[in-house]
Short mmCIF file of C-alpha atoms in Angstrom, two decimals:
data_model
loop_
_atom_site.label_atom_id
_atom_site.label_comp_id
_atom_site.label_asym_id
_atom_site.label_seq_id
_atom_site.Cartn_x
_atom_site.Cartn_y
_atom_site.Cartn_z
CA UNK A 1 -42.71 45.55 -18.35
CA UNK A 2 -40.49 48.46 -19.39
CA UNK A 3 -39.82 49.27 -15.72
CA UNK A 4 -38.46 45.76 -15.20
CA UNK A 5 -36.13 46.03 -18.18
CA UNK A 6 -35.03 49.57 -17.36
CA UNK A 7 -35.27 50.03 -13.57
CA UNK A 8 -33.19 53.22 -13.78
CA UNK A 9 -33.73 54.76 -17.22
CA UNK A 10 -31.68 57.86 -16.37
CA UNK A 11 -28.72 55.72 -15.38
CA UNK A 12 -29.11 53.66 -18.55
CA UNK A 13 -29.07 56.79 -20.71
CA UNK A 14 -26.11 58.26 -18.85
CA UNK A 15 -24.10 55.03 -19.13
CA UNK A 16 -24.78 54.82 -22.87
CA UNK A 17 -23.75 58.43 -23.44
CA UNK A 18 -20.61 58.01 -21.34
CA UNK A 19 -19.76 54.78 -23.21
CA UNK A 20 -20.01 56.59 -26.54
CA UNK A 21 -17.91 59.49 -25.23
CA UNK A 22 -15.20 57.19 -23.87
CA UNK A 23 -14.95 55.31 -27.17
CA UNK A 24 -15.26 58.56 -29.16
CA UNK A 25 -17.13 56.69 -31.87
CA UNK A 26 -20.57 56.51 -33.43
CA UNK A 27 -19.83 52.98 -34.67
CA UNK A 28 -22.88 50.68 -34.57
CA UNK A 29 -20.92 47.90 -32.84
CA UNK A 30 -19.73 50.27 -30.10
CA UNK A 31 -23.29 51.57 -29.67
CA UNK A 32 -24.77 48.06 -29.38
CA UNK A 33 -22.14 46.95 -26.87
CA UNK A 34 -22.70 50.18 -24.94
CA UNK A 35 -26.45 49.61 -24.93
CA UNK A 36 -26.00 46.09 -23.57
CA UNK A 37 -23.72 47.45 -20.85
CA UNK A 38 -26.11 50.35 -20.12
CA UNK A 39 -29.06 47.96 -19.69
CA UNK A 40 -27.27 45.25 -17.69
CA UNK A 41 -25.57 47.44 -15.07
CA UNK A 42 -28.83 48.99 -13.78
CA UNK A 43 -30.55 45.57 -13.91
CA UNK A 44 -27.90 43.96 -11.73
CA UNK A 45 -27.57 46.94 -9.38
CA UNK A 46 -31.33 47.53 -8.92
CA UNK A 47 -31.59 45.33 -5.77
CA UNK A 48 -29.05 47.59 -4.07
CA UNK A 49 -31.33 50.64 -4.56
CA UNK A 50 -34.53 49.60 -2.75
CA UNK A 51 -35.70 53.14 -1.96
CA UNK A 52 -35.23 54.90 -5.26
CA UNK A 53 -35.74 58.64 -5.18
CA UNK A 54 -38.64 60.01 -7.17
CA UNK A 55 -37.29 62.47 -9.71
CA UNK A 56 -39.59 65.02 -11.28
CA UNK A 57 -38.50 65.69 -14.84
CA UNK A 58 -39.58 68.87 -16.55
CA UNK A 59 -39.27 72.60 -16.02
CA UNK A 60 -37.94 72.52 -12.44
CA UNK A 61 -35.07 70.23 -13.50
CA UNK A 62 -34.29 72.24 -16.63
CA UNK A 63 -34.41 75.46 -14.61
CA UNK A 64 -32.07 73.99 -12.01
CA UNK A 65 -29.53 72.92 -14.65
CA UNK A 66 -29.51 76.41 -16.20
CA UNK A 67 -29.26 78.04 -12.77
CA UNK A 68 -26.25 75.89 -11.86
CA UNK A 69 -24.56 76.58 -15.20
CA UNK A 70 -25.11 80.32 -14.72
CA UNK A 71 -23.79 80.15 -11.15
CA UNK A 72 -20.67 78.26 -12.26
CA UNK A 73 -19.82 80.95 -14.81
CA UNK A 74 -20.58 83.82 -12.41
CA UNK A 75 -18.60 82.20 -9.59
CA UNK A 76 -15.59 81.75 -11.87
CA UNK A 77 -15.48 85.51 -12.42
CA UNK A 78 -16.01 86.16 -8.71
CA UNK A 79 -13.18 83.82 -7.67
CA UNK A 80 -10.89 85.28 -10.36
CA UNK A 81 -11.59 88.76 -8.97
CA UNK A 82 -10.80 87.54 -5.45
CA UNK A 83 -7.54 85.94 -6.52
CA UNK A 84 -6.38 88.85 -8.63
CA UNK A 85 -7.41 91.81 -6.50
CA UNK A 86 -7.72 90.65 -2.88
CA UNK A 87 -4.74 90.10 -0.67
CA UNK A 88 -4.54 86.76 1.12
CA UNK A 89 -4.81 88.39 4.53
CA UNK A 90 -8.07 90.07 3.44
CA UNK A 91 -9.77 86.79 2.51
CA UNK A 92 -12.30 85.51 5.02
CA UNK A 93 -12.63 81.74 4.50
CA UNK A 94 -15.34 80.03 6.50
CA UNK A 95 -16.68 76.63 7.37
CA UNK A 96 -20.44 76.49 6.85
CA UNK A 97 -22.67 73.88 8.45
CA UNK A 98 -25.78 73.76 6.29
CA UNK A 99 -28.83 72.21 7.96
CA UNK A 100 -30.52 69.92 5.45
CA UNK A 101 -34.21 69.48 4.81
CA UNK A 102 -33.54 67.09 1.91
CA UNK A 103 -34.24 63.46 2.76
CA UNK A 104 -32.97 61.32 -0.11
CA UNK A 105 -29.30 60.48 -0.49
CA UNK A 106 -29.54 61.25 -4.21
CA UNK A 107 -30.83 64.79 -3.59
CA UNK A 108 -28.16 65.44 -0.95
CA UNK A 109 -25.52 64.17 -3.38
CA UNK A 110 -26.77 66.52 -6.10
CA UNK A 111 -26.68 69.43 -3.63
CA UNK A 112 -23.14 68.56 -2.52
CA UNK A 113 -22.04 68.21 -6.14
CA UNK A 114 -23.62 71.52 -7.08
CA UNK A 115 -21.82 73.28 -4.25
CA UNK A 116 -18.50 71.70 -5.22
CA UNK A 117 -18.97 72.55 -8.91
CA UNK A 118 -19.43 76.20 -8.06
CA UNK A 119 -15.97 77.78 -7.69
CA UNK A 120 -15.26 79.24 -4.28
CA UNK A 121 -17.12 76.57 -2.32
CA UNK A 122 -16.57 72.88 -1.77
CA UNK A 123 -18.65 70.27 0.03
CA UNK A 124 -16.44 68.51 2.53
CA UNK A 125 -18.52 66.17 4.68
CA UNK A 126 -22.01 65.18 5.70
CA UNK A 127 -23.03 64.46 9.26
CA UNK A 128 -23.65 60.84 10.21
CA UNK A 129 -27.37 61.52 10.56
CA UNK A 130 -27.45 63.28 7.13
CA UNK A 131 -28.88 66.43 8.69
CA UNK A 132 -25.93 68.80 8.05
CA UNK A 133 -23.60 69.35 5.13
CA UNK A 134 -20.17 70.82 5.87
CA UNK A 135 -19.03 73.31 3.23
CA UNK A 136 -15.86 75.37 2.96
CA UNK A 137 -16.18 78.84 1.42
CA UNK A 138 -13.12 80.61 0.05
CA UNK A 139 -14.40 84.02 1.12
CA UNK A 140 -17.56 85.23 2.78
CA UNK A 141 -18.43 88.31 4.79
CA UNK A 142 -21.71 86.78 5.95
CA UNK A 143 -21.65 83.01 6.69
CA UNK A 144 -25.33 82.96 7.72
CA UNK A 145 -26.29 84.75 4.51
CA UNK A 146 -24.26 82.26 2.50
CA UNK A 147 -26.08 79.36 4.18
CA UNK A 148 -29.45 81.00 3.52
CA UNK A 149 -28.53 81.57 -0.11
CA UNK A 150 -27.53 77.91 -0.62
CA UNK A 151 -30.76 76.73 1.00
CA UNK A 152 -32.91 79.14 -1.02
CA UNK A 153 -31.09 78.87 -4.33
CA UNK A 154 -30.35 75.14 -4.46
CA UNK A 155 -31.99 73.11 -1.69
CA UNK A 156 -35.48 74.56 -2.20
CA UNK A 157 -35.33 73.76 -5.92
CA UNK A 158 -33.99 70.25 -5.27
CA UNK A 159 -36.89 69.62 -2.90
CA UNK A 160 -39.24 70.32 -5.82
CA UNK A 161 -37.26 68.07 -8.18
CA UNK A 162 -36.88 65.17 -5.70
CA UNK A 163 -40.46 65.20 -4.46
#
């Protein structure tokens, strides 16, 4: 019964939180209207998501969030160091084609978003067969090592979360 009312509970929660943030209010009327909106949107959009990804909540997800937050902070310092102390002609930008083992579109989207959130790299495109993700790196001495690091650090963990 609850699955019928809330086909995507994560989406419902996110929509409600975003509604409250947009209105910048803890008013009961705003919360009720937001809850109605947060329940109806997933209900009406559920038929468009026939193969919903299975998401494992728990320690792997929490660990991934903290890892990404740490990497964002560390990459900010790394990029700042590159910008301040490396001459433009000494930068070695590279295009990386990352072979994907992830299957679900949701997991690939999270991987692409993670890469783009981390300063110094940006996800640019995905192959038509969803087997490769094209990433641009601001500076890398070892493109193959960078690919291996992304696969080990992010993709492996996402495979555990989206099992």
